[in-house]
GROMACS .gro file of C-alpha atoms in nm:
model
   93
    1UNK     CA    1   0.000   0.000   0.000
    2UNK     CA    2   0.156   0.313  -0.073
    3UNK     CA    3   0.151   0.653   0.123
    4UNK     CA    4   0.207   0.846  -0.209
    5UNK     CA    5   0.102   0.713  -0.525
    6UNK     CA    6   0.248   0.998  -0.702
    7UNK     CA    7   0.632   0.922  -0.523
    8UNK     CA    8   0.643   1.204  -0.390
    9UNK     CA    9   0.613   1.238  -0.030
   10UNK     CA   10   0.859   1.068   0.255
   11UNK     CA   11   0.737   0.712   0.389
   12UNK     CA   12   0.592   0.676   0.732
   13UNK     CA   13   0.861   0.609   1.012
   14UNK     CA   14   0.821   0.224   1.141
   15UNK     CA   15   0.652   0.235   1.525
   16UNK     CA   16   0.932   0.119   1.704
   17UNK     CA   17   1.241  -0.104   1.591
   18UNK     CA   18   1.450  -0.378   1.799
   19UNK     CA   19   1.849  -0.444   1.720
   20UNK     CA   20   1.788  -0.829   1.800
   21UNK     CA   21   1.551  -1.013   1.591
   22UNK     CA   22   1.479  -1.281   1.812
   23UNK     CA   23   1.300  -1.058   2.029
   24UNK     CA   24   0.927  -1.031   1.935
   25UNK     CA   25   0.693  -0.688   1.990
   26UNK     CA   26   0.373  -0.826   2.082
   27UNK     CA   27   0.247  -0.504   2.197
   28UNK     CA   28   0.251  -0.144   2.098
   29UNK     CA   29  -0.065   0.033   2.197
   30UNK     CA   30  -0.198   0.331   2.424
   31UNK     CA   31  -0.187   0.280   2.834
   32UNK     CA   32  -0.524   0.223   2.908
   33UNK     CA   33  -0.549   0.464   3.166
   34UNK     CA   34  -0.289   0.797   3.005
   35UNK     CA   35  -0.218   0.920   2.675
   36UNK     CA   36   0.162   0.704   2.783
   37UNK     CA   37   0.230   0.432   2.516
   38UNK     CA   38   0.243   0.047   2.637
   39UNK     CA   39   0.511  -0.150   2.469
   40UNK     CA   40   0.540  -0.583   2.518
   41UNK     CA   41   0.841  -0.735   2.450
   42UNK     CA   42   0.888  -1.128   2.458
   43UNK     CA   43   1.240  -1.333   2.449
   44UNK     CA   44   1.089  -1.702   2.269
   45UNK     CA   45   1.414  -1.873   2.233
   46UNK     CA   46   1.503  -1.972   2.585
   47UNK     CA   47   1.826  -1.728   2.557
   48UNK     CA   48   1.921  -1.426   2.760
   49UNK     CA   49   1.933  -1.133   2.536
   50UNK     CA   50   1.956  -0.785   2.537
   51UNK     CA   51   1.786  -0.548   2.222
   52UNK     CA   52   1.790  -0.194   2.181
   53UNK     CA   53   1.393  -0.071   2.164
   54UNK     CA   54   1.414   0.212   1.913
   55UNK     CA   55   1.076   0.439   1.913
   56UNK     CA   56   1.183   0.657   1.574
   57UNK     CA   57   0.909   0.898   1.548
   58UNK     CA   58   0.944   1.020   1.914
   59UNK     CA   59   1.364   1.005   1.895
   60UNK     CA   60   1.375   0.796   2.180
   61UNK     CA   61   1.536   0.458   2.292
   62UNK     CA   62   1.663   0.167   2.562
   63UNK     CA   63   1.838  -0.092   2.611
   64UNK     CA   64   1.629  -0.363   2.732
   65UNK     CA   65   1.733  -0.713   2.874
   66UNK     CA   66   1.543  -1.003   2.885
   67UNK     CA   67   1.553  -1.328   3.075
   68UNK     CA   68   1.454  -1.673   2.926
   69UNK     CA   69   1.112  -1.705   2.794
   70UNK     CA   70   1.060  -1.314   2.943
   71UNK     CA   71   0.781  -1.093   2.878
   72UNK     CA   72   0.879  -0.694   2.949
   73UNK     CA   73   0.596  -0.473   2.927
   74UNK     CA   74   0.787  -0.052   2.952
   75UNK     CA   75   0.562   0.183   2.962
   76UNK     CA   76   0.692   0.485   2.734
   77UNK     CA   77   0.602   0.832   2.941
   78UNK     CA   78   0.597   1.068   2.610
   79UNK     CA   79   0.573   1.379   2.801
   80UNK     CA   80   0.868   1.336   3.025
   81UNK     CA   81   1.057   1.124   2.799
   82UNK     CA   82   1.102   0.786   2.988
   83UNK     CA   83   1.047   0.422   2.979
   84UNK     CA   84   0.944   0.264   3.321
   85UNK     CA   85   0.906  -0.105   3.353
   86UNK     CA   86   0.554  -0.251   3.455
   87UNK     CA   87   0.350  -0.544   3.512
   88UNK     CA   88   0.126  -0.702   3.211
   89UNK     CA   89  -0.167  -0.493   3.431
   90UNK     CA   90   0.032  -0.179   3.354
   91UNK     CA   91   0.104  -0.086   3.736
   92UNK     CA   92   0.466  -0.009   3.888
   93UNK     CA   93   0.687  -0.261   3.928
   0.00000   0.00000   0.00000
């Protein structure tokens, strides 16, 4: 599907990227309860790893590390700039 039919135009910037492509995105979506953005990351090889989470269109990024068989779930603050890790309810951890 493209943007610009015409060619002109620049292409969308991709949500968010990951250095390690083992690591799967299973989530990128709105918090449920703030404008914040909810992003679930899941390690499915059984292998420690660590991945750079690359958010392009808001210039911002972390180094994440995962455990075995780990689901992360960061929540990305937008207005103050900051990932903060959380449970799969979205709370504090």
């Amino acid at each position: 599907l493209s943007f610009f039919p015409s060619g002109a135009g620049q292409p969308a910037q991709p949500g968010a990227l990951l250095s390690d492509d083992s690591v799967l995105l299973t989530a990128l979506k709105q918090a449920e309860e703030s404008n914040d953005l909810i992003v679930r990351l899941f390690e499915p090889t059984g292998q420690a790893r660590v991945t750079t989470l690359s958010l392009p269109a808001l210039g911002m990024e972390t180094e994440v590390s995962l455990s075995p068989f780990e689901i992360k779930t960061l929540k990305v603050e937008v207005q103050t700039r900051r990932f903060v890790a959380v449970d799969l309810l979205e709370r504090g951890i």
